[in-house]
Amino acid sequence: EAGVAQSPRYKIIEKRQSVAFWCNPISGHATLYWYQQILGQGPKLLIQFQNNGVVDDSQLPKDRFSAERLKGVDSTLKIQPAKLEDSAVYLCASSLGVTGTSNQPQHFGDGTRLSIL
Amino acid sequence: AQSVTQLGSHVSVSEGALVLLRCNYSSSVPPYLFWYVQYPNQGLQLLLKYTSAATLVKGINGFEAEFKKSETSFHLTKPSAHMSDAAEYFCAVSARYNTDKLIFGTGTRLQVFP
């Protein structure tokens, strides 16, 4: 089966600019996650969707970050305006299970490496 | 609340030596526990998971981990390291029955020397 696809792989922007990332999950996966991985740290969940509804966005900086999952499939994550501390790898993951069935593994894409100048 | 502590940000072993990566967890409810591996410029790949069946869990690439409730530990081991095992390893926890939100540790970078 095809894995989780993310684009772009790399992005360099200046602070205060905007940027968007795209994710296409594995076909049939109900749940989609966006993680932020800062250099030297483990991934941190930003937002979790089940189909096209938001399950958890408690750690999403809503003043500058937004995300949507149109029609319960693809998702985009946007940052506007970007700050220096947003430099990180943004990982998208998907899983087959619905919320509460946490033994379903999450499958990760290769991520987008964002550098803010 | 759940949390994970990985002891040792860097571990170095010789090829053929035992690999031991340490993970301790904290959870207010019975946990699910996971080990993921990340190769450079790639996403995370699941190595193995504990979901309350056998306490000794076997994963891919010869890795295994043992859930020890009394020690709140879930250490990852491999009897004989291979050069291809060099990567970053992350331990993660989620709360059973409640949410599938993963809480990751800070990672351990494994180096394997010939």
XYZ file of N, CA and C in Angstrom:
693
model
N 0.838 -1.195 0.000
C 0.000 0.000 0.000
C 0.873 1.245 0.000
N 0.374 2.301 -0.595
C 1.118 3.551 -0.605
C 1.132 4.132 0.803
N 2.264 4.788 1.139
C 2.397 5.360 2.471
C 1.796 6.743 2.551
N 2.058 7.426 3.664
C 1.607 8.793 3.850
C 2.488 9.716 3.012
N 1.860 10.538 2.192
C 2.607 11.439 1.317
C 2.548 12.861 1.855
N 3.697 13.521 1.864
C 3.762 14.905 2.317
C 4.523 15.734 1.289
N 4.121 16.993 1.169
C 4.875 17.920 0.328
C 4.721 19.330 0.869
N 5.705 20.204 0.638
C 7.008 19.873 0.068
C 7.901 19.156 1.070
N 9.042 18.667 0.677
C 9.981 18.036 1.607
C 10.768 19.082 2.377
N 11.073 20.176 1.720
C 11.848 21.243 2.351
C 11.225 22.595 1.992
N 11.305 23.527 2.939
C 10.789 24.866 2.700
C 11.609 25.856 3.514
N 12.048 26.907 2.850
C 12.779 27.980 3.532
C 12.016 29.265 3.306
N 11.678 29.953 4.381
C 10.973 31.228 4.274
C 11.561 32.202 5.276
N 11.190 33.459 5.125
C 11.611 34.458 6.095
C 10.531 34.612 7.157
N 10.933 35.071 8.324
C 9.951 35.260 9.394
C 8.891 36.257 8.932
N 7.713 36.034 9.445
C 6.492 36.805 9.136
C 5.856 36.409 7.802
N 6.518 35.548 7.032
C 5.859 35.037 5.829
C 4.907 33.897 6.192
N 4.132 33.463 5.228
C 3.215 32.353 5.447
C 3.703 31.126 4.672
N 3.256 29.949 5.133
C 3.661 28.693 4.502
C 2.549 27.663 4.707
N 2.455 26.735 3.776
C 1.448 25.678 3.880
C 2.075 24.336 3.554
N 1.629 23.318 4.267
C 2.088 21.955 4.055
C 0.887 21.094 3.693
N 1.139 20.072 2.903
C 0.062 19.202 2.439
C 0.349 17.762 2.846
N -0.718 17.037 3.156
C -0.588 15.644 3.553
C -1.699 14.811 2.925
N -1.318 13.681 2.355
C -2.283 12.710 1.838
C -2.106 11.422 2.624
N -3.071 11.035 3.456
C -2.895 9.861 4.316
C -3.053 8.561 3.527
N -2.818 7.473 4.207
C -3.035 6.163 3.610
C -4.534 5.991 3.363
N -4.865 5.436 2.221
C -6.262 5.287 1.832
C -7.043 4.504 2.885
N -8.183 5.066 3.273
C -9.032 4.381 4.236
C -8.749 4.702 5.689
N -7.676 5.448 5.955
C -7.348 5.800 7.337
C -8.238 6.953 7.815
N -8.950 6.688 8.920
C -9.909 7.663 9.418
C -9.237 8.812 10.166
N -8.120 8.523 10.810
C -7.517 9.507 11.697
C -6.230 10.060 11.100
N -6.076 11.366 11.192
C -4.902 12.050 10.654
C -4.329 12.962 11.719
N -3.012 12.980 11.809
C -2.307 13.740 12.836
C -1.257 14.643 12.182
N -1.067 15.808 12.773
C 0.071 16.672 12.449
C 0.925 16.812 13.706
N 2.220 16.551 13.526
C 3.176 16.689 14.615
C 4.226 17.734 14.247
N 4.762 18.393 15.263
C 5.907 19.274 15.105
C 7.101 18.628 15.813
N 8.214 18.481 15.095
C 9.415 17.902 15.691
C 10.548 18.911 15.602
N 10.839 19.528 16.723
C 11.947 20.467 16.817
C 13.238 19.681 16.978
N 14.314 20.177 16.410
C 15.595 19.484 16.427
C 15.974 19.061 17.845
N 16.264 17.765 18.005
C 16.680 17.260 19.302
C 15.543 16.868 20.224
N 14.315 16.940 19.722
C 13.151 16.593 20.543
C 12.310 15.534 19.854
N 11.415 14.945 20.633
C 10.456 14.032 20.046
C 9.306 14.793 19.408
N 8.563 14.145 18.540
C 7.415 14.816 17.919
C 6.381 15.235 18.954
N 5.755 16.384 18.710
C 4.691 16.890 19.570
C 3.434 17.042 18.733
N 2.331 16.475 19.221
C 1.082 16.538 18.472
C 0.570 17.973 18.411
N 0.257 18.425 17.190
C -0.355 19.741 17.012
C -1.876 19.621 16.896
N -2.317 18.687 16.055
C -3.741 18.555 15.817
C -4.043 17.152 15.334
N -5.218 16.654 15.720
C -5.675 15.327 15.336
C -7.081 15.441 14.752
N -7.260 14.841 13.581
C -8.569 14.792 12.922
C -9.095 13.362 12.931
N -10.375 13.219 13.102
C -11.038 11.952 12.792
C -12.022 12.250 11.678
N -11.777 11.647 10.528
C -12.469 12.013 9.295
C -12.243 13.516 9.084
N -13.263 14.349 9.012
C -12.989 15.767 8.794
C -13.241 16.613 10.033
N -13.402 15.963 11.186
C -13.608 16.686 12.433
C -12.361 16.705 13.296
N -12.194 17.794 14.058
C -11.044 17.948 14.939
C -11.299 17.226 16.256
N -10.363 16.334 16.631
C -10.465 15.597 17.891
C -9.684 16.303 18.993
N -8.479 16.783 18.636
C -7.606 17.395 19.638
C -6.757 18.446 18.947
N -6.888 19.687 19.357
C -6.012 20.757 18.853
C -5.502 21.581 20.025
N -5.378 20.954 21.168
C -5.019 21.667 22.392
C -3.613 22.267 22.352
N -2.722 21.712 21.524
C -1.360 22.228 21.471
C -1.076 22.978 20.168
N -2.110 23.319 19.456
C -1.951 24.095 18.217
C -1.961 25.589 18.553
N -0.907 26.321 18.201
C -0.894 27.782 18.445
C -1.865 28.470 17.487
N -3.078 28.621 17.923
C -4.161 28.996 17.012
C -4.064 30.435 16.502
N -3.203 31.227 17.140
C -3.065 32.593 16.638
C -2.291 32.631 15.322
N -1.544 31.544 15.026
C -0.748 31.559 13.800
C -0.863 30.278 12.991
N -1.281 29.198 13.611
C -1.396 27.906 12.928
C -2.869 27.610 12.649
N -3.109 27.018 11.480
C -4.441 26.526 11.160
C -4.303 25.245 10.353
N -5.321 24.412 10.439
C -5.294 23.154 9.688
C -6.709 22.791 9.304
N -6.810 22.093 8.188
C -8.110 21.598 7.756
C -7.941 20.258 7.066
N -9.011 19.501 7.078
C -8.997 18.201 6.407
C -10.277 18.126 5.578
N -10.133 18.483 4.327
C -11.281 18.563 3.445
C -11.755 17.167 3.061
N -13.035 16.935 3.181
C -13.688 15.697 2.768
C -13.110 14.475 3.495
N -12.458 14.711 4.620
C -11.959 13.606 5.404
C -10.793 12.854 4.798
N -10.096 13.467 3.840
C -8.965 12.776 3.216
C -7.711 13.614 3.397
N -7.354 14.428 2.374
C -6.151 15.243 2.440
C -6.261 16.305 3.517
N -5.097 16.771 3.948
C -5.073 17.823 4.970
C -4.004 18.847 4.630
N -4.244 20.083 5.035
C -3.226 21.125 4.928
C -3.015 21.760 6.293
N -1.776 22.110 6.567
C -1.390 22.826 7.771
C -0.760 24.141 7.335
N -1.217 25.238 7.900
C -0.718 26.552 7.506
C -0.157 27.300 8.707
N 0.886 28.074 8.438
C 1.464 28.941 9.457
C 1.472 30.351 8.887
N 0.875 31.300 9.625
C 0.809 32.674 9.161
C 0.602 33.608 10.338
N 1.542 34.461 10.678
C 2.885 34.578 10.127
C 3.871 33.661 10.840
N 4.916 33.258 10.161
C 5.904 32.352 10.761
C 6.843 33.103 11.691
N 7.265 32.407 12.748
C 8.257 32.928 13.684
C 9.496 32.042 13.628
N 10.601 32.565 14.125
C 11.848 31.804 14.109
C 11.697 30.458 14.816
N 10.911 30.449 15.913
C 10.783 29.213 16.690
C 9.936 28.146 16.002
N 9.377 28.476 14.842
C 8.603 27.482 14.075
C 9.501 26.594 13.223
N 10.806 26.875 13.196
C 11.726 26.012 12.454
C 11.679 24.609 13.059
N 11.328 23.649 12.236
C 11.099 22.291 12.722
C 10.790 21.395 11.527
N 10.644 20.111 11.825
C 10.095 19.175 10.849
C 8.626 18.956 11.195
N 7.779 19.068 10.198
C 6.343 18.863 10.400
C 5.973 17.520 9.804
N 5.536 16.632 10.685
C 5.223 15.259 10.312
C 3.714 15.063 10.265
N 3.288 14.363 9.251
C 1.897 13.948 9.153
C 1.843 12.441 9.376
N 0.831 11.985 10.076
C 0.643 10.554 10.308
C -0.821 10.211 10.152
N -1.090 8.950 9.866
C -2.478 8.517 9.793
C -2.608 7.145 10.425
N -3.803 6.843 10.886
C -4.076 5.526 11.457
C -5.467 5.060 11.056
N -5.615 3.741 11.100
C -6.862 3.139 10.658
C -7.975 3.359 11.661
N -7.612 3.384 12.960
C -8.598 3.332 14.009
C -9.278 4.661 14.272
N -10.380 4.592 14.944
C -11.054 5.789 15.423
C -10.559 6.071 16.835
N -10.847 7.257 17.309
C -10.354 7.683 18.609
C -10.803 6.723 19.696
N -9.854 6.388 20.564
C -10.151 5.466 21.648
C -9.660 4.069 21.368
N -9.220 3.822 20.157
C -8.648 2.503 19.853
C -7.161 2.682 19.663
N -6.474 3.044 20.758
C -5.106 3.535 20.614
C -4.108 2.427 20.389
N -4.553 1.180 20.166
C -3.561 0.190 19.798
C -3.351 0.143 18.294
N -4.052 0.993 17.555
C -3.815 1.064 16.122
C -2.562 1.892 15.860
N -1.603 1.354 15.105
C -0.355 2.090 14.892
C -0.561 3.314 14.006
N 0.254 4.316 14.242
C 0.261 5.497 13.396
C 1.373 5.338 12.351
N 1.038 5.645 11.116
C 1.983 5.556 10.004
C 2.396 6.975 9.628
N 3.700 7.209 9.579
C 4.214 8.559 9.384
C 4.713 8.787 7.963
N 4.529 10.024 7.487
C 5.182 10.467 6.271
C 6.606 10.891 6.568
N 7.343 11.295 5.510
C 8.739 11.674 5.682
C 8.919 13.092 6.206
N 7.852 13.853 6.273
C 7.922 15.172 6.885
C 8.304 16.291 5.942
N 8.047 17.503 6.402
C 8.487 18.727 5.724
C 9.424 19.459 6.669
N 10.633 19.703 6.197
C 11.609 20.431 7.023
C 11.480 21.913 6.732
N 11.068 22.682 7.728
C 10.849 24.121 7.577
C 11.971 24.894 8.254
N 12.574 25.789 7.503
C 13.609 26.671 8.052
C 13.127 28.106 7.937
N 13.192 28.833 9.044
C 12.774 30.235 9.075
C 14.028 31.114 9.198
N 14.178 32.028 8.269
C 15.363 32.899 8.278
C 15.060 34.233 8.948
N -2.263 11.911 33.472
C -1.422 12.387 32.379
C -0.317 11.368 32.108
N 0.140 11.371 30.870
C 1.197 10.433 30.479
C 2.482 11.182 30.162
N 3.604 10.519 30.436
C 4.905 11.070 30.052
C 5.883 9.933 29.846
N 6.956 10.229 29.138
C 7.981 9.243 28.844
C 9.346 9.863 29.073
N 10.239 9.108 29.689
C 11.620 9.536 29.887
C 12.554 8.524 29.251
N 13.368 9.011 28.325
C 14.370 8.145 27.716
C 15.734 8.513 28.304
N 16.355 7.546 28.933
C 17.638 7.784 29.593
C 18.766 7.621 28.600
N 19.541 8.691 28.416
C 20.648 8.646 27.468
C 20.222 9.165 26.114
N 20.694 10.335 25.746
C 20.350 10.885 24.442
C 21.199 10.250 23.337
N 22.343 9.689 23.713
C 23.219 9.020 22.759
C 23.694 7.693 23.346
N 23.665 6.654 22.537
C 24.186 5.347 22.916
C 25.077 4.858 21.776
N 26.265 4.401 22.129
C 27.197 3.878 21.130
C 27.534 2.432 21.455
N 27.489 1.592 20.444
C 27.837 0.178 20.617
C 28.675 -0.269 19.432
N 29.368 -1.358 19.616
C 30.104 -1.975 18.519
C 29.185 -2.929 17.769
N 29.469 -3.110 16.507
C 28.691 -4.058 15.727
C 28.781 -5.434 16.382
N 27.608 -6.088 16.539
C 27.566 -7.393 17.187
C 27.304 -7.336 18.673
N 27.396 -6.168 19.275
C 27.163 -6.020 20.716
C 25.684 -5.867 21.011
N 25.345 -6.053 22.285
C 23.969 -5.889 22.747
C 23.555 -4.422 22.675
N 22.335 -4.202 22.213
C 21.753 -2.862 22.215
C 20.729 -2.793 23.342
N 20.812 -1.765 24.176
C 19.841 -1.532 25.244
C 19.512 -0.054 25.273
N 18.263 0.263 24.951
C 17.788 1.642 24.997
C 16.708 1.711 26.057
N 16.856 2.671 26.974
C 15.995 2.711 28.149
C 14.815 3.674 27.997
N 13.684 3.234 28.514
C 12.477 4.048 28.491
C 11.694 3.798 29.779
N 11.371 4.862 30.483
C 10.487 4.779 31.635
C 9.274 5.650 31.377
N 8.120 5.193 31.817
C 6.893 5.909 31.528
C 6.170 6.276 32.821
N 5.298 7.228 32.682
C 4.397 7.602 33.762
C 3.009 7.695 33.167
N 2.057 7.013 33.798
C 0.700 7.041 33.258
C -0.297 6.844 34.385
N -1.358 7.626 34.373
C -2.389 7.523 35.402
C -3.392 6.418 35.088
N -3.319 5.892 33.875
C -4.189 4.790 33.464
C -3.328 3.750 32.758
N -3.819 2.509 32.616
C -3.011 1.503 31.909
C -2.598 2.018 30.540
N -1.331 1.911 30.237
C -0.841 2.519 29.001
C -0.732 1.544 27.840
N -0.702 2.101 26.642
C -0.112 1.428 25.501
C 1.281 2.051 25.323
N 2.244 1.234 24.939
C 3.617 1.697 24.789
C 4.152 1.308 23.421
N 4.957 2.179 22.856
C 5.450 2.003 21.503
C 6.936 2.370 21.433
N 7.629 1.732 20.511
C 8.960 2.165 20.100
C 8.914 2.436 18.598
N 9.433 3.620 18.237
C 9.541 4.009 16.844
C 11.019 4.263 16.518
N 11.390 4.052 15.249
C 12.726 4.357 14.772
C 12.637 5.409 13.675
N 13.594 6.332 13.676
C 13.626 7.380 12.655
C 15.013 7.428 12.032
N 15.069 7.148 10.734
C 16.318 7.269 9.985
C 16.436 8.698 9.466
N 17.637 9.154 9.177
C 17.823 10.552 8.746
C 16.905 10.952 7.602
N 16.275 12.100 7.764
C 15.401 12.685 6.743
C 14.199 11.802 6.389
N 13.788 10.994 7.339
C 12.609 10.153 7.132
C 11.633 10.316 8.295
N 10.441 9.820 8.086
C 9.463 9.807 9.163
C 9.734 8.677 10.143
N 8.823 8.488 11.076
C 8.978 7.460 12.094
C 8.357 6.153 11.628
N 9.033 5.055 11.970
C 8.561 3.726 11.617
C 8.344 2.931 12.904
N 7.201 2.286 13.006
C 6.898 1.519 14.209
C 7.774 0.278 14.291
N 8.469 0.123 15.424
C 9.260 -1.083 15.688
C 8.425 -2.150 16.383
N 7.712 -1.723 17.431
C 6.895 -2.661 18.196
C 5.949 -1.884 19.099
N 4.944 -2.617 19.634
C 3.992 -1.969 20.525
C 3.546 -2.950 21.606
N 3.262 -2.416 22.783
C 2.706 -3.187 23.885
C 1.267 -2.757 24.082
N 0.356 -3.757 24.034
C -1.063 -3.434 24.195
C -1.729 -4.351 25.206
N -0.956 -4.856 26.161
C -1.459 -5.603 27.323
C -1.565 -7.101 27.108
N -1.108 -7.584 25.992
C -1.063 -9.036 25.825
C 0.226 -9.529 26.509
N 1.142 -10.106 25.775
C 2.389 -10.577 26.368
C 3.257 -9.408 26.800
N 3.934 -9.549 27.932
C 4.781 -8.459 28.420
C 6.088 -8.363 27.642
N 6.510 -9.455 27.013
C 7.686 -9.416 26.141
C 7.189 -9.284 24.708
N 7.527 -8.180 24.090
C 7.015 -7.873 22.765
C 8.140 -7.965 21.744
N 7.899 -8.703 20.691
C 8.897 -8.810 19.618
C 8.496 -7.895 18.471
N 9.497 -7.217 17.913
C 9.221 -6.297 16.827
C 10.001 -6.646 15.573
N 10.106 -5.662 14.703
C 10.820 -5.880 13.451
C 12.327 -5.718 13.653
N 13.090 -6.229 12.704
C 14.545 -6.071 12.687
C 15.243 -6.656 13.913
N 14.638 -7.646 14.558
C 15.264 -8.330 15.684
C 15.149 -7.617 17.024
N 14.411 -6.531 17.099
C 14.232 -5.803 18.360
C 13.115 -6.416 19.200
N 13.246 -6.264 20.497
C 12.193 -6.649 21.417
C 12.221 -5.717 22.623
N 11.099 -5.688 23.334
C 10.997 -4.842 24.522
C 10.159 -5.568 25.561
N 10.454 -5.306 26.824
C 9.732 -5.957 27.911
C 9.028 -4.917 28.765
N 7.732 -5.101 28.938
C 6.946 -4.219 29.788
C 7.078 -4.694 31.232
N 7.581 -3.819 32.104
C 7.712 -4.136 33.529
C 6.930 -3.093 34.311
N 5.744 -3.493 34.747
C 4.880 -2.558 35.449
C 5.502 -2.090 36.761
N 6.155 -3.008 37.491
C 6.728 -2.659 38.797
C 7.829 -1.611 38.670
N 8.494 -1.590 37.512
C 9.575 -0.632 37.283
C 9.141 0.509 36.367
N 7.906 0.487 35.930
C 7.370 1.440 34.933
C 8.359 1.628 33.791
N 8.843 0.501 33.265
C 9.851 0.562 32.210
C 9.403 -0.202 30.975
N 10.003 0.155 29.856
C 9.721 -0.514 28.581
C 10.992 -0.388 27.748
N 12.048 -1.032 28.192
C 13.353 -0.925 27.546
C 13.406 -1.726 26.252
N 14.125 -1.194 25.281
C 14.270 -1.821 23.966
C 15.623 -2.526 23.888
N 15.641 -3.765 23.414
C 16.889 -4.500 23.300
C 16.995 -5.196 21.944
N 18.256 -5.458 21.589
C 18.564 -6.273 20.420
C 19.865 -7.003 20.745
N 19.891 -8.313 20.586
C 21.070 -9.080 21.017
C 22.357 -8.698 20.298
N 22.258 -8.371 19.014
C 23.458 -8.137 18.228
C 23.238 -6.957 17.283
N 23.955 -5.877 17.521
C 23.762 -4.667 16.723
C 24.325 -4.831 15.319
N 23.637 -4.182 14.385
C 24.084 -4.150 12.995
C 24.284 -2.700 12.601
N 25.170 -2.479 11.666
C 25.443 -1.100 11.229
C 24.164 -0.386 10.806
N 23.255 -1.134 10.207
C 22.008 -0.532 9.716
C 21.057 -0.107 10.836
N 21.384 -0.467 12.092
C 20.537 -0.059 13.224
C 20.791 1.376 13.670
N 21.832 1.998 13.139
C 22.142 3.379 13.516
C 20.989 4.295 13.106
N 20.392 4.952 14.083
C 19.204 5.777 13.852
C 18.811 6.437 15.164
N 17.698 7.187 15.126
C 17.117 7.777 16.337
C 15.932 6.916 16.753
N 15.853 6.609 18.044
C 14.790 5.757 18.545
C 13.940 6.532 19.543
N 12.620 6.433 19.375
C 11.684 7.149 20.235
C 10.749 6.165 20.929
N 10.615 6.348 22.223
C 9.616 5.643 23.007
C 8.390 6.539 23.119
N 7.198 5.954 23.091
C 5.976 6.748 23.159
C 4.922 6.010 23.982
N 4.032 6.785 24.590
C 2.963 6.233 25.413
C 1.638 6.845 25.009
N 0.583 6.050 25.099
C -0.758 6.608 24.946
C -1.651 5.993 26.008
N -2.743 6.693 26.301
C -3.645 6.245 27.365
C -4.662 5.282 26.791
N -4.708 4.092 27.372
C -5.624 3.077 26.874
C -7.070 3.501 27.071
N -7.895 3.251 26.100
C -9.340 3.437 26.120
C -9.775 4.896 26.039
N -8.855 5.790 26.196
C -9.261 7.192 26.317
C -8.944 7.990 25.055
N -7.744 7.901 24.618
C -7.308 8.691 23.470
C -6.157 7.962 22.803
N -5.972 8.177 21.529
C -4.807 7.603 20.866
C -3.718 8.639 20.646
N -3.747 9.697 21.431
C -2.688 10.706 21.372
C -1.399 10.107 21.899
N -0.336 10.200 21.092
C 0.970 9.679 21.487
C 1.789 10.775 22.155
N 2.399 10.420 23.279
C 3.362 11.294 23.946
C 4.742 10.666 23.749
N 5.620 11.405 23.085
C 6.934 10.871 22.747
C 7.994 11.315 23.745
N 9.012 10.465 23.915
C 10.213 10.869 24.627
C 11.087 11.716 23.724
N 12.222 12.127 24.261
C 13.099 13.028 23.513
C 14.029 12.297 22.560
N 14.001 10.968 22.601
C 14.769 10.200 21.635
C 16.157 9.807 22.109
N 16.648 8.696 21.567
C 18.017 8.220 21.805
C 18.656 7.944 20.456
N 19.786 8.585 20.236
C 20.507 8.346 18.978
C 21.466 7.181 19.169
N 21.284 6.141 18.370
C 22.128 4.955 18.444
C 23.207 5.025 17.373
N 24.445 4.933 17.801
C 25.574 4.822 16.877
C 26.138 3.416 16.959
N 26.481 2.850 15.821
C 27.060 1.512 15.764
C 28.412 1.603 15.085
N 29.433 1.178 15.790
C 30.802 1.237 15.260
C 31.239 -0.131 14.770
N 32.007 -0.157 13.668
C 32.462 -1.455 13.136
C 33.480 -2.103 14.056
